[in-house]
Coordinates of C-alpha atoms and ligand atoms in Angstrom, one line a residue:
M1 CA 145.1 60.5 101.8
P2 CA 144.4 63.0 99.8
R3 CA 142.0 65.7 100.9
R4 CA 138.8 65.8 99.2
K5 CA 138.8 69.6 97.6
S6 CA 134.8 70.7 98.8
R7 CA 134.0 73.5 96.4
P8 CA 134.0 76.9 97.7
V9 CA 130.0 78.5 99.4
S10 CA 130.4 81.4 97.0
A11 CA 131.2 79.6 94.2
V12 CA 127.7 77.4 94.3
K13 CA 125.1 78.8 91.9
P14 CA 121.5 79.0 92.9
E15 CA 119.2 76.6 91.6
L16 CA 116.1 79.1 89.8
S17 CA 113.3 77.9 88.0
P18 CA 113.7 78.6 84.6
E19 CA 110.5 81.1 84.2
V20 CA 112.8 83.5 87.1
A21 CA 116.1 82.7 85.8
A22 CA 114.6 84.3 82.4
L23 CA 113.7 87.4 84.4
A24 CA 117.2 87.9 85.7
G25 CA 117.6 91.0 83.9
E26 CA 114.5 91.9 84.2
V27 CA 114.3 91.8 88.3
V28 CA 117.4 94.4 87.6
E29 CA 115.4 96.9 85.3
L30 CA 112.8 97.1 88.0
R31 CA 114.8 97.6 90.8
R32 CA 117.0 100.7 88.8
H33 CA 113.4 101.8 87.8
I34 CA 112.3 102.2 91.0
H35 CA 115.8 102.9 92.6
Q36 CA 115.3 106.2 90.3
H37 CA 112.4 107.5 91.4
P38 CA 112.2 107.0 95.6
E39 CA 109.4 108.7 97.0
V40 CA 109.2 108.8 100.8
A41 CA 106.9 107.1 103.2
F42 CA 102.9 108.4 102.3
E43 CA 104.3 110.1 99.4
E44 CA 104.5 106.7 96.3
Y45 CA 101.8 107.8 94.4
E46 CA 104.3 107.0 91.1
T47 CA 105.6 104.1 92.9
A48 CA 102.1 102.4 93.3
K49 CA 101.0 103.5 89.5
F50 CA 103.9 101.5 87.8
V51 CA 103.0 99.0 90.6
E52 CA 99.2 98.8 89.9
K53 CA 100.4 99.3 85.8
Y54 CA 102.8 96.4 85.9
L55 CA 100.1 94.1 87.6
K56 CA 97.5 94.9 85.3
R57 CA 99.6 94.2 82.2
L58 CA 99.5 90.5 84.0
K59 CA 95.5 90.5 84.3
I60 CA 96.3 90.7 88.0
P61 CA 93.1 92.9 89.7
T62 CA 94.6 95.5 92.4
K63 CA 92.8 97.6 94.7
R64 CA 94.2 100.8 96.4
L65 CA 94.8 100.8 100.2
A66 CA 95.7 103.2 102.9
E67 CA 95.7 105.9 100.0
T68 CA 99.6 104.5 98.7
G69 CA 99.2 101.0 99.3
V70 CA 98.3 98.3 97.0
V71 CA 96.9 94.7 97.0
G72 CA 96.7 92.7 94.0
L73 CA 95.3 89.1 94.4
I74 CA 96.4 85.7 92.2
D75 CA 93.0 83.6 92.5
S76 CA 93.9 79.8 91.4
G77 CA 90.2 79.4 91.5
K78 CA 91.0 76.5 93.4
P79 CA 89.8 76.1 96.9
G80 CA 93.0 76.5 99.4
P81 CA 94.9 78.9 101.7
T82 CA 95.8 82.4 101.0
I83 CA 99.1 83.2 101.4
M84 CA 100.6 87.1 101.6
L85 CA 103.8 88.3 100.1
R86 CA 104.4 91.6 101.3
A87 CA 107.1 94.7 99.5
D88 CA 107.4 97.8 101.1
M89 CA 107.6 100.8 98.4
D90 CA 109.2 103.5 100.6
A91 CA 112.4 105.5 100.6
L92 CA 114.3 107.9 102.5
P93 CA 114.9 111.5 102.9
V94 CA 118.5 110.7 102.0
T95 CA 120.5 112.8 99.4
E96 CA 122.4 109.3 97.5
E97 CA 125.9 110.0 96.9
N98 CA 126.0 107.0 94.5
T99 CA 127.1 108.0 90.7
H100 CA 126.2 104.9 89.7
S101 CA 123.8 105.5 86.5
Y102 CA 120.4 104.3 88.1
A103 CA 121.2 107.0 91.2
S104 CA 117.9 108.8 92.9
K105 CA 116.8 111.4 90.4
N106 CA 114.4 113.0 93.3
P107 CA 116.9 115.2 95.1
G108 CA 116.8 114.5 98.9
R109 CA 115.4 110.9 98.6
M110 CA 116.8 108.1 97.9
H111 CA 116.0 103.8 98.0
A112 CA 118.4 104.1 101.3
C113 CA 117.2 100.8 102.8
G114 CA 116.9 98.6 99.9
H115 CA 112.7 98.7 99.3
D116 CA 113.3 99.2 95.2
S117 CA 114.1 96.0 95.4
H118 CA 111.5 94.3 97.4
V119 CA 109.1 95.7 94.9
A120 CA 111.0 94.8 91.9
M121 CA 111.6 91.1 93.2
L122 CA 108.0 90.8 94.5
L123 CA 106.3 92.1 90.6
C124 CA 108.5 89.3 89.2
A125 CA 107.3 86.9 91.9
A126 CA 103.8 87.9 90.5
K127 CA 105.0 87.3 87.2
V128 CA 106.0 84.4 87.7
L129 CA 103.1 83.0 90.1
K130 CA 100.2 84.4 87.4
Q131 CA 102.2 83.3 84.3
A132 CA 102.5 79.5 85.4
G133 CA 99.7 79.4 87.8
L134 CA 98.7 78.3 91.4
P135 CA 98.2 74.4 92.2
A136 CA 95.0 76.2 94.5
G137 CA 94.5 78.6 96.7
K138 CA 95.5 82.4 96.7
V139 CA 98.2 84.6 96.6
K140 CA 98.1 88.1 98.6
L141 CA 100.1 90.4 96.4
C142 CA 100.6 93.7 99.5
F143 CA 103.0 96.6 98.4
Q144 CA 102.5 98.4 101.7
P145 CA 103.1 102.4 102.1
G146 CA 105.3 104.3 104.9
E147 CA 107.6 101.2 106.6
E148 CA 110.2 103.8 107.5
G149 CA 108.7 105.0 110.7
A150 CA 105.3 105.4 109.5
D151 CA 103.6 102.4 110.6
G152 CA 102.4 102.0 106.7
G153 CA 102.1 98.2 107.8
G154 CA 99.4 99.5 110.6
A155 CA 97.7 101.6 108.3
M156 CA 97.5 98.5 106.1
V157 CA 96.4 96.1 108.9
K158 CA 93.5 98.8 109.6
A159 CA 92.3 98.8 106.2
G160 CA 91.8 95.1 106.6
V161 CA 94.4 94.0 104.0
L162 CA 94.3 90.8 106.0
N163 CA 90.7 89.9 105.2
S164 CA 88.7 89.1 102.5
P165 CA 90.6 86.4 101.2
K166 CA 91.7 85.8 105.0
V167 CA 95.7 85.7 105.2
D168 CA 96.8 82.5 106.7
F169 CA 100.4 83.0 106.2
A170 CA 102.3 86.2 105.4
F171 CA 105.9 86.4 104.5
A172 CA 109.1 89.6 103.1
L173 CA 112.2 89.4 103.0
H174 CA 114.9 92.1 103.5
V175 CA 118.1 92.5 101.4
W176 CA 120.2 92.7 104.4
L177 CA 123.5 94.3 104.4
P178 CA 125.2 92.7 107.5
M179 CA 124.9 90.0 105.5
E180 CA 127.2 88.3 102.5
A181 CA 126.0 88.1 99.3
G182 CA 124.0 85.0 98.8
K183 CA 122.7 83.8 101.9
I184 CA 119.4 83.9 103.8
A185 CA 118.6 83.3 106.9
A186 CA 115.1 82.8 108.3
L187 CA 115.0 83.0 112.5
D188 CA 113.2 81.7 114.7
G189 CA 111.2 83.4 117.0
P190 CA 112.2 87.6 116.9
C191 CA 114.1 88.4 114.7
M192 CA 113.5 92.7 114.5
A193 CA 113.2 94.3 118.0
A194 CA 110.1 96.2 119.0
V195 CA 110.3 100.0 118.9
D196 CA 109.3 102.0 121.9
E197 CA 109.7 106.3 122.3
F198 CA 110.1 108.6 124.8
T199 CA 109.9 112.0 125.8
L200 CA 110.7 113.6 129.2
D201 CA 110.4 117.1 130.2
V202 CA 111.9 117.4 133.1
I203 CA 110.5 120.6 134.8
G204 CA 112.3 122.9 137.2
V205 CA 112.7 126.4 138.1
G206 CA 114.3 128.7 136.0
G207 CA 116.4 131.7 137.4
H208 CA 120.2 133.3 137.1
A209 CA 123.0 131.4 136.7
A210 CA 124.8 133.0 139.4
Y211 CA 122.6 132.1 141.9
P212 CA 121.6 128.3 141.4
H213 CA 120.5 127.8 145.2
K214 CA 117.1 130.1 143.8
S215 CA 116.5 127.8 141.2
A216 CA 115.4 124.0 140.7
D217 CA 118.3 123.2 137.6
P218 CA 116.6 120.7 135.3
V219 CA 119.6 120.9 133.7
V220 CA 121.3 118.8 136.5
A221 CA 118.0 116.5 136.9
A222 CA 118.4 115.9 133.0
A223 CA 122.3 114.5 133.5
A224 CA 121.4 112.5 136.7
I225 CA 118.2 111.3 134.9
V226 CA 120.7 110.3 132.2
G227 CA 123.2 108.2 134.6
N228 CA 120.5 106.3 136.3
L229 CA 119.0 105.4 133.2
H230 CA 121.8 103.4 132.8
T231 CA 121.8 101.3 135.0
V232 CA 117.9 99.9 133.4
V233 CA 119.7 97.3 130.9
S234 CA 122.6 96.8 133.2
R235 CA 121.0 96.6 137.2
N236 CA 117.7 95.6 136.0
V237 CA 117.4 93.3 132.7
N238 CA 118.5 89.8 132.6
P239 CA 122.0 89.2 131.0
F240 CA 120.4 86.8 128.8
A241 CA 117.5 89.0 127.4
P242 CA 118.6 92.1 124.7
A243 CA 117.6 95.8 125.6
V244 CA 118.6 99.0 124.7
L245 CA 117.4 101.9 126.1
T246 CA 119.3 105.1 124.5
V247 CA 118.9 109.2 125.0
A248 CA 119.4 110.6 121.5
S249 CA 118.4 114.2 122.5
I250 CA 118.4 116.4 124.7
N251 CA 117.6 119.8 124.8
A252 CA 118.0 123.0 127.6
G253 CA 119.1 126.6 127.9
T254 CA 119.3 129.3 126.2
A255 CA 122.4 131.7 127.2
F256 CA 125.1 131.2 129.8
N257 CA 124.0 132.8 132.5
I258 CA 120.1 131.6 132.7
I259 CA 119.0 128.5 134.2
P260 CA 116.3 127.4 132.2
P261 CA 113.2 126.6 133.6
K262 CA 112.8 123.4 131.5
A263 CA 115.1 120.4 129.7
T264 CA 113.7 118.0 127.1
M265 CA 115.2 114.6 126.2
K266 CA 113.7 112.1 123.4
G267 CA 115.1 108.5 123.4
T268 CA 114.3 104.9 122.3
I269 CA 113.8 101.4 123.5
R270 CA 114.4 98.6 122.0
T271 CA 113.5 94.9 123.2
F272 CA 112.4 91.6 122.0
H273 CA 110.3 90.1 124.5
K274 CA 106.7 91.2 126.1
D275 CA 108.4 91.5 129.7
V276 CA 111.0 92.9 129.0
R277 CA 109.4 95.6 127.2
N278 CA 107.3 96.1 130.4
L279 CA 110.0 96.0 132.4
V280 CA 112.2 99.1 131.2
E281 CA 109.2 100.6 130.2
R282 CA 108.0 100.5 134.3
R283 CA 111.9 101.1 135.3
L284 CA 112.0 104.3 133.1
K285 CA 109.2 106.7 134.3
S286 CA 110.3 105.3 138.3
I287 CA 113.7 106.4 137.6
A288 CA 112.9 109.4 135.5
S289 CA 110.4 110.4 138.7
S290 CA 112.4 109.3 141.4
T291 CA 115.1 111.1 140.2
A292 CA 113.9 114.4 139.2
K293 CA 112.2 114.9 142.8
A294 CA 115.2 114.1 144.6
L295 CA 116.5 117.4 143.2
G296 CA 113.3 119.4 143.3
C297 CA 112.2 119.1 139.7
K298 CA 109.4 117.3 138.2
V299 CA 109.0 115.3 135.1
E300 CA 106.6 114.7 132.2
I301 CA 106.3 111.3 130.6
D302 CA 105.2 111.4 126.9
F303 CA 106.2 106.9 126.4
R304 CA 105.2 105.9 122.8
R305 CA 104.8 102.1 121.7
M306 CA 105.5 102.0 118.2
L307 CA 105.8 98.6 117.0
G308 CA 105.7 95.2 118.8
A309 CA 108.7 93.0 117.9
T310 CA 109.1 91.3 114.8
V311 CA 108.4 87.2 116.0
N312 CA 108.4 84.3 113.3
N313 CA 106.6 81.4 113.5
R314 CA 109.0 78.7 113.9
A315 CA 107.8 75.9 111.9
K316 CA 106.9 78.2 108.8
A317 CA 110.1 79.2 109.6
E318 CA 111.4 76.0 109.2
F319 CA 109.5 75.5 105.9
V320 CA 110.7 78.4 104.2
R321 CA 115.1 77.1 105.3
G322 CA 114.1 74.4 104.0
I323 CA 113.0 75.5 100.7
A324 CA 115.8 78.3 101.0
R325 CA 118.2 75.1 101.1
D326 CA 116.6 73.9 97.6
I327 CA 118.0 77.1 95.9
I328 CA 120.8 78.3 97.4
G329 CA 122.6 74.9 99.1
K330 CA 122.5 74.1 103.0
R331 CA 125.6 75.8 103.6
K332 CA 124.1 79.3 102.3
V333 CA 121.2 79.0 104.7
V334 CA 122.7 80.9 107.9
D335 CA 122.0 82.0 111.7
A336 CA 122.0 85.6 111.8
E337 CA 121.6 87.6 114.8
P338 CA 118.7 89.6 115.3
S339 CA 118.1 92.8 114.5
M340 CA 117.8 95.9 117.0
G341 CA 116.3 97.9 114.3
G342 CA 112.5 98.1 114.2
E343 CA 110.1 96.7 111.4
D344 CA 106.3 97.1 110.4
F345 CA 106.0 93.3 109.3
S346 CA 105.1 93.0 112.7
R347 CA 101.5 94.4 112.2
Y348 CA 101.6 91.6 109.8
A349 CA 102.9 89.1 112.6
D350 CA 101.0 89.9 115.1
K351 CA 98.0 88.9 113.4
V352 CA 98.9 85.7 111.5
P353 CA 101.7 83.2 111.0
A354 CA 104.4 85.1 109.1
V355 CA 108.2 84.5 108.3
F356 CA 110.4 87.5 107.9
V357 CA 114.0 86.6 105.4
Y358 CA 117.1 88.4 105.5
L359 CA 118.6 87.9 102.7
G360 CA 122.0 88.9 102.3
A361 CA 123.5 91.5 100.0
K362 CA 126.7 92.5 101.2
N363 CA 129.7 92.4 98.4
P364 CA 132.9 93.7 99.8
A365 CA 134.7 92.8 96.0
K366 CA 132.0 95.3 94.8
G367 CA 132.4 98.1 96.7
I368 CA 129.0 97.1 98.8
V369 CA 129.9 97.8 102.1
Y370 CA 127.7 100.1 103.5
P371 CA 124.9 100.0 105.8
H372 CA 121.4 100.5 105.4
H373 CA 120.6 104.6 105.5
H374 CA 123.6 105.5 104.0
P375 CA 124.0 107.5 101.8
R376 CA 125.7 105.2 99.5
F377 CA 123.8 102.5 100.3
D378 CA 123.9 99.8 97.8
I379 CA 122.9 96.2 96.9
D380 CA 124.6 92.8 95.1
E381 CA 121.5 92.7 92.7
D382 CA 123.2 89.4 91.8
V383 CA 121.2 88.4 94.5
L384 CA 117.6 89.5 93.4
P385 CA 116.8 86.0 91.1
S386 CA 117.0 84.4 94.6
G387 CA 114.6 86.5 96.3
V388 CA 112.3 86.1 93.1
E389 CA 112.7 82.1 93.3
L390 CA 112.1 82.0 97.4
H391 CA 109.0 84.2 97.4
V392 CA 107.7 82.1 94.2
R393 CA 108.6 78.6 96.2
V394 CA 107.0 79.6 99.2
A395 CA 104.3 80.6 97.9
R396 CA 103.6 77.5 95.4
E397 CA 104.9 74.8 97.9
F398 CA 102.8 76.7 100.7
L399 CA 99.8 76.4 98.7
K400 CA 100.1 73.0 97.3
H401 CA 100.7 71.4 101.1
G402 CA 97.7 73.7 102.5
R403 CA 97.3 74.9 106.5
R404 CA 100.7 73.0 107.9
Ligands
LIG501 ZN1 115.1 101.1 106.7
LIG502 ZN1 113.9 98.5 105.1

């Protein structure tokens, strides 16, 4: 019997609503405009103005939060829940090496993480939602500053973005270069890691390099601490629980013949579960102190908890996957590995049910293969309409069916 030929996954076209399909050109134009004018964390003044102007033309009222954050509200006038759609607006201190016509015009600044496309997709979704109207409730549009290591999400929450009206569900997506263009993943549970930072000052006794017995050498102690810290993940953490402990910087000394009085190490810890996070912190402190002590030194520890893990609400993640299947077909809604990277969307997910989605944007056939934060980073812009559609449908379906 001849085998029935099935269409390759890549040939399946997304099912776009006519209003979104009509914006396919505009979403690319918006993305390219923002791409050419990148601004880094908490300097997004021009980007914020651009967003405000666009929303004003749509007669969507806006307010500023956290200096450069912009919040818009679309109100159906009917009772119902509130969904918040979030886009981050900041670029990175990277010099773009792409030579396409829409490359960055700000030297040393580049949208190398794709936040330009998040803003463009959310603006277009706002246009569709405003013009076609909402079935009930409200849509809050959250254009946040400073996602890249600056905790703009935390600043927005502190400034009250989740209140008046109270947010019942928060949604965001990220263009995702580890994943092929056209695919979407909405993971159950943890999807982006908790981020902690540490600085260890190993204090010894300096002296002449030729007389080590008259010193307490912090270089030797620091080296031993690095080695011992690598037992935390391999010997203390359950092998089924992800954890990373990286010593990323180590500095000591000034000359070949001097034992310095101090060595400084910096690093990061990435985990997904609270108990693992606590365990790694506890073991790090204990190993650093006792190793230093054993070698005649002491250690001063500055440990900073930066961000919690981004944890998707499982029921809502399934709700989003169902909508994504309707748009791009069930074979393209895939499972993906969680990322050990951090994401300040966790600030919202800590407080309200939330879903963070990966929108695949890699396309080797077009040479779009460079990872996030690379000077040649780019995205396959053909995925942008599906992203707009996902924002629109998630908002409409959530508001139609209420709190579930
Ligand atoms: Zn990034
Ligand atoms: Zn990012």
